[in-house]
Coordinates of C-alpha atoms in Angstrom, one line a residue:
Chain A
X1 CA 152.4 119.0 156.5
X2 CA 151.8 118.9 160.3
X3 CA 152.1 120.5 163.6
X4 CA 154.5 120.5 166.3
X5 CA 155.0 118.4 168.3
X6 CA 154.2 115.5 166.5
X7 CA 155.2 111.4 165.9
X8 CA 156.6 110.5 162.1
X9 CA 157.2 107.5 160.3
X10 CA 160.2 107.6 157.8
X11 CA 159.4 106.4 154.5
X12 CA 160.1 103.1 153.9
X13 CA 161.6 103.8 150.0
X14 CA 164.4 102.2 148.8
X15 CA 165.0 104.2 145.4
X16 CA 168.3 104.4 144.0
X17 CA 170.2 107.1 143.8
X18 CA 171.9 110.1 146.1
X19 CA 169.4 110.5 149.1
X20 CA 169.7 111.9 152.6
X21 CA 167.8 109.3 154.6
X22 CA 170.0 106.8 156.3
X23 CA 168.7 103.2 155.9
X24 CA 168.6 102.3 159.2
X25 CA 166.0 105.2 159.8
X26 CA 163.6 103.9 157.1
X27 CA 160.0 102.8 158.6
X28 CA 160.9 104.1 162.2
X29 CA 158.9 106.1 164.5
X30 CA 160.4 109.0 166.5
X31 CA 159.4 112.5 167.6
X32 CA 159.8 115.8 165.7
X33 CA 162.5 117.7 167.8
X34 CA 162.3 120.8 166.1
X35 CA 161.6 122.0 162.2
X36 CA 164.7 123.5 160.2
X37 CA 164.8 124.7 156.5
X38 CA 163.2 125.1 154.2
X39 CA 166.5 123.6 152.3
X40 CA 167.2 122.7 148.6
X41 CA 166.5 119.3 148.1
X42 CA 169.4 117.0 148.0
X43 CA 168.1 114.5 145.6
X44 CA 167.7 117.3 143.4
X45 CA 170.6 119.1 144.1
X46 CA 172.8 116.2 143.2
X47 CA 171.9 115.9 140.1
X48 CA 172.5 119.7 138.9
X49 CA 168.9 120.8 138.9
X50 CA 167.5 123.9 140.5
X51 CA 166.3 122.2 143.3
X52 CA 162.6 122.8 145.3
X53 CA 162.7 124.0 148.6
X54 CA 161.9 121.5 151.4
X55 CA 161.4 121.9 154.6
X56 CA 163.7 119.8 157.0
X57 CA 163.3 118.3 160.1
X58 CA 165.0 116.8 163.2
X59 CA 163.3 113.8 164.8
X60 CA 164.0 112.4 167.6
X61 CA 164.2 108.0 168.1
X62 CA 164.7 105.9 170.8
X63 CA 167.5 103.5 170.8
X64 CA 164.7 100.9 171.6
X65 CA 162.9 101.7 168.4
X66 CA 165.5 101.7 166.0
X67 CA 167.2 98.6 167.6
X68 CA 165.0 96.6 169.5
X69 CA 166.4 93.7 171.8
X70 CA 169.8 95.4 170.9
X71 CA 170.0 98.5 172.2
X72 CA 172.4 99.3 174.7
X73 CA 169.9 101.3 176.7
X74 CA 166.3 101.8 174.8
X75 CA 165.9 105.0 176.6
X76 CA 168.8 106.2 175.0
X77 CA 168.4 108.7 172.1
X78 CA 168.9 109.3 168.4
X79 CA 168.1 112.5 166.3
X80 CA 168.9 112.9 162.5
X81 CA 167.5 115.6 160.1
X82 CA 165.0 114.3 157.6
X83 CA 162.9 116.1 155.0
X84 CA 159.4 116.3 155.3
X85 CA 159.3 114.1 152.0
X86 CA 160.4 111.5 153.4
X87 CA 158.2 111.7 156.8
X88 CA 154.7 110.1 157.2
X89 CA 152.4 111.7 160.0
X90 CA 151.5 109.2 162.1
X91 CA 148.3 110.7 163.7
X92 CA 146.9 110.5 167.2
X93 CA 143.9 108.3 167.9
Chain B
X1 CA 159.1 93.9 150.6
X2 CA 162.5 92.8 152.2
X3 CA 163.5 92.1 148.7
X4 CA 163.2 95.7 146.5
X5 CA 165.7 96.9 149.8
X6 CA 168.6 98.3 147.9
X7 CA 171.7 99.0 150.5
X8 CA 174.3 101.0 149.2
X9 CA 177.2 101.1 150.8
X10 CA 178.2 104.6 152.0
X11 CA 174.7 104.1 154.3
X12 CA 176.8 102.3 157.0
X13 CA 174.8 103.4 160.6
X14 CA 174.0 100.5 162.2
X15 CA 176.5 97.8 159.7
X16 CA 178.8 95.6 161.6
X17 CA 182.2 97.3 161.7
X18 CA 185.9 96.5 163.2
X19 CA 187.9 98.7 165.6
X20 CA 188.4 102.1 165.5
X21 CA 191.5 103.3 164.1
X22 CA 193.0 106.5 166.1
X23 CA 195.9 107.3 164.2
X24 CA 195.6 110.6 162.4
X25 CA 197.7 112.0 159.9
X26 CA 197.8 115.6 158.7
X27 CA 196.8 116.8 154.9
X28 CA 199.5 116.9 152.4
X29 CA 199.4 120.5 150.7
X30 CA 198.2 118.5 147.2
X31 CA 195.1 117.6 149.3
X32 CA 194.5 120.6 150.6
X33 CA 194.5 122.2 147.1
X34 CA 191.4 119.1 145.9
X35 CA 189.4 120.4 148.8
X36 CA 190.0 124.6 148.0
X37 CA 189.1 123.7 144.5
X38 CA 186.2 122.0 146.1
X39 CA 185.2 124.7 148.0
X40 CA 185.4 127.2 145.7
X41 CA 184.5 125.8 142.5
X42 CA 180.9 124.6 144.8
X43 CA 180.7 128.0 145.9
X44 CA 180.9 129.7 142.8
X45 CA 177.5 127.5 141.5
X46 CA 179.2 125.0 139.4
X47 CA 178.0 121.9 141.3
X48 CA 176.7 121.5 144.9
X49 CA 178.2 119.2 148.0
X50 CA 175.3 117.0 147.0
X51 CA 176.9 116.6 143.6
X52 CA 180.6 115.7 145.2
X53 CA 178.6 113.5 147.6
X54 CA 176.1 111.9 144.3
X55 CA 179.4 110.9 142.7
X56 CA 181.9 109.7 145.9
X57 CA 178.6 107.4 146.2
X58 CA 178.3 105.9 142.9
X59 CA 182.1 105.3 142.7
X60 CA 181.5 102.2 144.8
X61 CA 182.7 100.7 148.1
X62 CA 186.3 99.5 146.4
X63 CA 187.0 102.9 145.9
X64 CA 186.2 103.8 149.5
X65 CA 188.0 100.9 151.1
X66 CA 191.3 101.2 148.3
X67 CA 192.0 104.7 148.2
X68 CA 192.5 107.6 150.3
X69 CA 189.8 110.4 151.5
X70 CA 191.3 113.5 148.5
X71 CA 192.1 110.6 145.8
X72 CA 188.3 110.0 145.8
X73 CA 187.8 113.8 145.9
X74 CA 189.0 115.1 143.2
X75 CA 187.7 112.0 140.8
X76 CA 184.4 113.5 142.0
X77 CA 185.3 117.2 141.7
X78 CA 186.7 116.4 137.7
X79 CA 183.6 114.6 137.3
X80 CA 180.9 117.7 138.6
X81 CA 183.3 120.2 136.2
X82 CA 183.0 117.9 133.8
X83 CA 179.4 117.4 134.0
X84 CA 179.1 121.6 134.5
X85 CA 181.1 121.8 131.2
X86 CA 183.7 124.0 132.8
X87 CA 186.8 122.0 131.1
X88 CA 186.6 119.1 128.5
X89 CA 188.2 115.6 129.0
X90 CA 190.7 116.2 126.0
X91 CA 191.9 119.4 127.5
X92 CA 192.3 117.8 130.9
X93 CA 194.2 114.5 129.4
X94 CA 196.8 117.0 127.6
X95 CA 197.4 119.0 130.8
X96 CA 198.0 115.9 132.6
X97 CA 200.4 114.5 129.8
X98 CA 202.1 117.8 130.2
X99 CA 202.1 118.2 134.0
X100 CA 203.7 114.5 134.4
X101 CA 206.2 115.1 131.6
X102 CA 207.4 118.0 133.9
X103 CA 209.7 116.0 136.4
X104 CA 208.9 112.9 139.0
X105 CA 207.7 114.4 142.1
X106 CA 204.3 116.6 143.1
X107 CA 206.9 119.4 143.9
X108 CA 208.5 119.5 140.4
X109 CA 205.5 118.9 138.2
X110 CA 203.1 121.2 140.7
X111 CA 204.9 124.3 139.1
X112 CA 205.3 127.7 141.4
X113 CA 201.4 127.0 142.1
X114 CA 200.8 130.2 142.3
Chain C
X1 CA 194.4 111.8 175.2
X2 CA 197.1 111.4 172.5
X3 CA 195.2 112.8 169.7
X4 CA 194.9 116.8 171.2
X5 CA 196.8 119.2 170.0
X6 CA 198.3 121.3 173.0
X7 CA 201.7 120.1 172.5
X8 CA 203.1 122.5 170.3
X9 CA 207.4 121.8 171.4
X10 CA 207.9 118.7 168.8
X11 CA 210.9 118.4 167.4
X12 CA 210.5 114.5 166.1
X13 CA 211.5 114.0 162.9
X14 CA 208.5 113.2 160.6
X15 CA 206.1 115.0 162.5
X16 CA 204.1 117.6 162.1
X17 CA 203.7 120.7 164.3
X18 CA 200.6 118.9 165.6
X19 CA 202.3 115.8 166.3
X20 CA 201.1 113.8 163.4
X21 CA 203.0 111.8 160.2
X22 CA 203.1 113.7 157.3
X23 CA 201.9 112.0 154.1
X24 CA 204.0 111.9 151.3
X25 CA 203.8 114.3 149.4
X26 CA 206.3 116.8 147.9
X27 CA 209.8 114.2 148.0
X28 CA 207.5 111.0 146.5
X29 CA 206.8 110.0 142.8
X30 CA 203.6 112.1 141.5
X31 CA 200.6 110.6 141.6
X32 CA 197.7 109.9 138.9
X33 CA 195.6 112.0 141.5
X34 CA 198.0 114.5 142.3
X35 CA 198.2 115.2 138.7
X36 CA 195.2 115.4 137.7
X37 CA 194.9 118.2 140.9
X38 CA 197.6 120.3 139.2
X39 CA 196.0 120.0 135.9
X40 CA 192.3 120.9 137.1
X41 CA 193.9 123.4 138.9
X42 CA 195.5 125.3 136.2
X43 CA 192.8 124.6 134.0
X44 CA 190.4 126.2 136.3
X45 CA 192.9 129.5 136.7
X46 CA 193.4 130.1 132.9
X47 CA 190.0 129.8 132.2
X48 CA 189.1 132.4 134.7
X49 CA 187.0 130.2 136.8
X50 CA 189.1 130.5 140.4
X51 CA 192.2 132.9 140.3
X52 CA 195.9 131.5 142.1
X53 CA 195.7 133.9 144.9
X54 CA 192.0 132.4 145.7
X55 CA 193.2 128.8 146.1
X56 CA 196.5 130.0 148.2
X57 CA 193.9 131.9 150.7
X58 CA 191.4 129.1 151.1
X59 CA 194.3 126.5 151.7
X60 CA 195.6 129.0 154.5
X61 CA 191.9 129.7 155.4
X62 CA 192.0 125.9 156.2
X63 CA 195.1 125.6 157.8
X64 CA 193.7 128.6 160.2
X65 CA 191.1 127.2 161.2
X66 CA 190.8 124.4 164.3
X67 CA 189.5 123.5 167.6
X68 CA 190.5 126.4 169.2
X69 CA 188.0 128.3 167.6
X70 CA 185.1 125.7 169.1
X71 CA 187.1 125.9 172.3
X72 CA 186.3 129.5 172.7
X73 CA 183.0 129.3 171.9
X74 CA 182.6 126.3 174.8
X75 CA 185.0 128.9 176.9
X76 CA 182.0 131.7 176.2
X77 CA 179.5 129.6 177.3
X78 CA 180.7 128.2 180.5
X79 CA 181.3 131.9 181.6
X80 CA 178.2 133.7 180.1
X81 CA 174.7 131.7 180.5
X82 CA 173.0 134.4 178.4
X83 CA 175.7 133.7 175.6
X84 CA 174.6 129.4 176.2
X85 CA 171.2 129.7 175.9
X86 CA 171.4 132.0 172.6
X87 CA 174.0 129.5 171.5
X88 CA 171.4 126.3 172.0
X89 CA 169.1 128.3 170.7
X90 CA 170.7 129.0 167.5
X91 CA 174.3 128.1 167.1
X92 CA 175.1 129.9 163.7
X93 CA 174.0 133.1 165.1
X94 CA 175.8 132.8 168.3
X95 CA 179.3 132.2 167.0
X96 CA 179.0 135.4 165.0
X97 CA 179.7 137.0 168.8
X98 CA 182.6 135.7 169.3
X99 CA 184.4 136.9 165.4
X100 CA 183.8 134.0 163.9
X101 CA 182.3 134.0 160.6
X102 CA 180.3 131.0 160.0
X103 CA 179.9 130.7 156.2
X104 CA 178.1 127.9 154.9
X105 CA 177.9 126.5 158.3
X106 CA 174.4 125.9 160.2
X107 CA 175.4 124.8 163.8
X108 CA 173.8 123.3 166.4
X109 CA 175.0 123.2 169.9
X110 CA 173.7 120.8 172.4
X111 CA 175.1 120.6 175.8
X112 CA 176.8 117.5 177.6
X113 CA 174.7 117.7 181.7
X114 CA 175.2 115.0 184.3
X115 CA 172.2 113.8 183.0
X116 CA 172.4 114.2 179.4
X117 CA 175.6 113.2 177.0
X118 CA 175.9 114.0 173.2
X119 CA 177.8 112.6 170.3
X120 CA 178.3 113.3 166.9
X121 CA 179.0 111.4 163.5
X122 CA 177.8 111.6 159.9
X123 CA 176.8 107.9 158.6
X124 CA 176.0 109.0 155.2
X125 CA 179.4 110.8 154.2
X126 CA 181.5 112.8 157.0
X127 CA 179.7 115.9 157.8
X128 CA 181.9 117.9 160.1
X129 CA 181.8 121.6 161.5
X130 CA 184.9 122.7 159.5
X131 CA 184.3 126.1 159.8
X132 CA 184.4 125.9 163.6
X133 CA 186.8 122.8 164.4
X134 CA 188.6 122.5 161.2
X135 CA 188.8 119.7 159.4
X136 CA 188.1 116.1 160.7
X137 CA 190.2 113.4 162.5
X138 CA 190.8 110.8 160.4
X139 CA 188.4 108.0 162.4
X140 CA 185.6 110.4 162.4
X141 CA 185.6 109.1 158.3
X142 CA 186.1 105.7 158.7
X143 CA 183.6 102.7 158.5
X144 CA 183.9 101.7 161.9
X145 CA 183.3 105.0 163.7
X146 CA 180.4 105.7 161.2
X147 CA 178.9 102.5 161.5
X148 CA 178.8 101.8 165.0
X149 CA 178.2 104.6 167.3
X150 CA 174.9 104.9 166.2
X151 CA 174.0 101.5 167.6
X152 CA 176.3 100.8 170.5
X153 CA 177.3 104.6 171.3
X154 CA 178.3 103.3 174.9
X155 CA 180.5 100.5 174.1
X156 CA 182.5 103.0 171.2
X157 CA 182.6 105.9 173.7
X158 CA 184.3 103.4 176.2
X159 CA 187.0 102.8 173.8
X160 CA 187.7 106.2 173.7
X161 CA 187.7 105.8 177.4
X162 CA 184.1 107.1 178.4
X163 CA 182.3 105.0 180.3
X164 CA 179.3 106.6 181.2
X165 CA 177.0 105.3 183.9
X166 CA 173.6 104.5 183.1
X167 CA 171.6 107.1 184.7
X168 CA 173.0 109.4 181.9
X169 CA 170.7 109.6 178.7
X170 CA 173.2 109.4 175.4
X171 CA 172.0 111.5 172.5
X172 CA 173.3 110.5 169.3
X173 CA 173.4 113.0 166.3
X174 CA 174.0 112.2 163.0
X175 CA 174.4 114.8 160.8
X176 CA 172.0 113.9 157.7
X177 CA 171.7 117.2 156.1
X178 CA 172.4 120.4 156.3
X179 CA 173.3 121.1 159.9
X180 CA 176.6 120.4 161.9
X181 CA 177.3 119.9 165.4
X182 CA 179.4 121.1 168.2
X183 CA 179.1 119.7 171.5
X184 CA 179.7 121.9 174.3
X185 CA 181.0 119.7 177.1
X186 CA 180.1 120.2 180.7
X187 CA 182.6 122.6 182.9
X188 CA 185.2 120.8 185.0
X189 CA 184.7 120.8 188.7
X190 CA 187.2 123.0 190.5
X191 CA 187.6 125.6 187.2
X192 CA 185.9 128.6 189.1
X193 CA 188.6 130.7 189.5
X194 CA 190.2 130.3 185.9
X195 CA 189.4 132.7 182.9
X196 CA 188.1 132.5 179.6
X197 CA 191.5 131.7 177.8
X198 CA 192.1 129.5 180.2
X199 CA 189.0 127.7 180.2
X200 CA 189.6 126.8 176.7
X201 CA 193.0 125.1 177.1
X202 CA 190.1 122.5 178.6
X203 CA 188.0 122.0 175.8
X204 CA 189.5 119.3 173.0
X205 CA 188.2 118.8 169.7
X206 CA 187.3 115.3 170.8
X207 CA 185.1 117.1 173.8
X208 CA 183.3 118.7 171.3
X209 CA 182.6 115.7 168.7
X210 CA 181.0 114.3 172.2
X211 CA 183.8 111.8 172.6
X212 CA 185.4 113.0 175.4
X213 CA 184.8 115.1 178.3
X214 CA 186.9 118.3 179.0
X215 CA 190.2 118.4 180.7
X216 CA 190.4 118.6 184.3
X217 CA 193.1 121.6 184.8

């Protein structure tokens, strides 16, 4: 899917259904932090199937991108493990 | 499109919320059991954490908000076993007609537990 | 810090050895949901799925583990900087050093600096390093905790009584998937002369969700 280190976009999918991306993550930029996994897939998981392996990551937000005007401090930092299925790459110019 | 947003409830980073609530409380040993039935029943294949989670989710915010942490739990442990076929709902309605016809507390109905 | 557990003398009635109300449980009218545990439970043993003596270990299992497991491992590595850096580097791994068998658990340690301070939650559900800390405090679960240190991590760690100047970067976890967290907190001034074991009577569970620092002795 891509290299290290590189900037992602969550997904901005609202299916129902048991999902691991929170909702205040969806369409935000951060950094990868580091790659994790591969792990089951959750949304397969739930559901009792054998479930594909996907490979997980942690990425890193600011508080400023995830909250705008109000963030305590928009330097501050937020990192939450996504799979790559729900990451776009966002590419360097 | 603002308007194909579905927000379910247990997503709650970021949602206005009230005080935090300190008090703490230890588990009652009934609880405990949900929770090694959880664990072990999970970790002998019959469902996944995913599944628990799958079904505390679809159980709905009242549930959350109206009863307690192991009272969801093992609604959504019976409902994995369920769904894995590892007892029927017949055979779990008679045990619990027979379990609650045993006395009126957890302690007399709970049999030696061993 | 009302909610650690060093005070092990209580004799209050109601209380638990830890301090806390019991919930009712044994003495109080049965339950839908505590019936339906007993029959699931006995369902499960007769038809050979878990056996008696299984449940009865993983309940003590349970009740064995706590924060003084993390403790140590934040006790380690204060006094061993080879032991921290293969502990950031991978947690799971690391613990195994110390005798403690992590399971299902994939950890991740990340260390509280004057420059750097790290806190933990689970917005989705209540992910929580059980197998290291035991199980979690009751707010850790709640809406509010879940819900708001994510955005406003200052103002919430200032109600635990944090307040954390402004030169210090907060990192926020949340625990999406399939890791957990332990926070090892940064050493108290003044604790050179102390050992391991004593070094750990510093470290509270609340240190090491990132929503406290560690005692000073």
């Amino acid at each position: 899917m891509m290299g290290l280190p590189q900037k992602v976009r969550v997904k901005n999918w609202h299916p129902p259904g048991h999902v691991r991306a929170p909702m205040y993550l969806r369409g935000k930029t951060g950094e990868i932090e580091r790659e994790l996994g591969p792990f089951g897939n959750p949304e397969e998981l739930a559901y009792g199937h054998e479930a594909s392996r996907r490979r997980l990551l942690r990425v890193r937000f600011t508080m400023g991108e995830l909250w705008g005007a109000e963030a305590e401090n928009p330097a501050d930092i937020l990192e939450a493990e996504i799979y790559e299925h729900w990451l776009d790459p966002i590419n360097a110019p | 499109m603002e308007t194909d947003k579905i927000h379910r409830w247990h997503d709650m980073g970021g949602q206005p919320a009230g005080e935090i609530k300190r008090e703490e409380h230890d588990f009652a040993l009934w609880e405990k059991r949900v929770d090694a039935l959880q664990v072990l029943t999970s970790g002998k294949g019959y469902f996944t954490v995913d599944g628990l989670r799958r079904v505390l989710e679809d159980m709905g915010e009242e549930a959350f908000e109206t009863m307690s942490y192991y009272e969801r739990w093992v609604q959504s442990v019976n409902q994995n076993l369920l769904e894995a076929g590892v007892y029927t709902i017949a055979e779990l309605a008679e045990r619990m007609e027979q379990v609650q016809a045993r006395g009126e507390t957890y302690g007399e109905c709970a049999g030696s537990g061993e | 810090m009302p909610h650690d557990h060093h005070d092990h003398s209580h004799d209050t009635d109601g209380l638990s050895p830890s301090g806390h109300p019991y919930r009712p449980d044994q003495d109080h009218k049965l339950t839908r949901w505590q019936a339906m545990e007993i029959a699931m439970r006995e369902l499960l043993v007769e038809k050979g799925i878990v056996t008696a003596a299984e449940i009865t270990e993983t309940v003590e299992q349970m009740d064995r583990r706590s924060p003084a497991d993390g403790a140590k491992v934040v006790a380690r590595a204060w006094v061993d900087p080879s032991f921290k850096a293969r502990l950031l580097e991978n947690g799971t791994e690391a613990i195994r050093e110390l005798g403690i068998e992590p399971g299902v658990l994939k950890l991740i340690a990340v260390e509280n600096t004057a420059r750097t301070h790290n806190v933990v939650v689970c917005t989705l559900c209540s992910c929580y390093p059980r197998n290291l800390l035991g199980l979690p405090p009751d707010w850790y679960k709640q809406r509010a905790y879940r819900s708001r240190v994510v955005k406003t991590p200052r103002k919430v760690l200032a109600e635990f009584g944090l307040e954390l100047p402004e030169s210090t970067q907060v990192r926020v976890h949340d625990s999406t998937a399939d890791m957990r967290y332990l926070v090892v907190p940064a050493r108290p001034e003044g604790t050179e002369g102390l050992d391991e074991a004593a070094l750990a009577e510093l470290v509270s569970r609340d240190a090491m969700i990132g929503v406290a620092t560690a005692r000073h002795p």
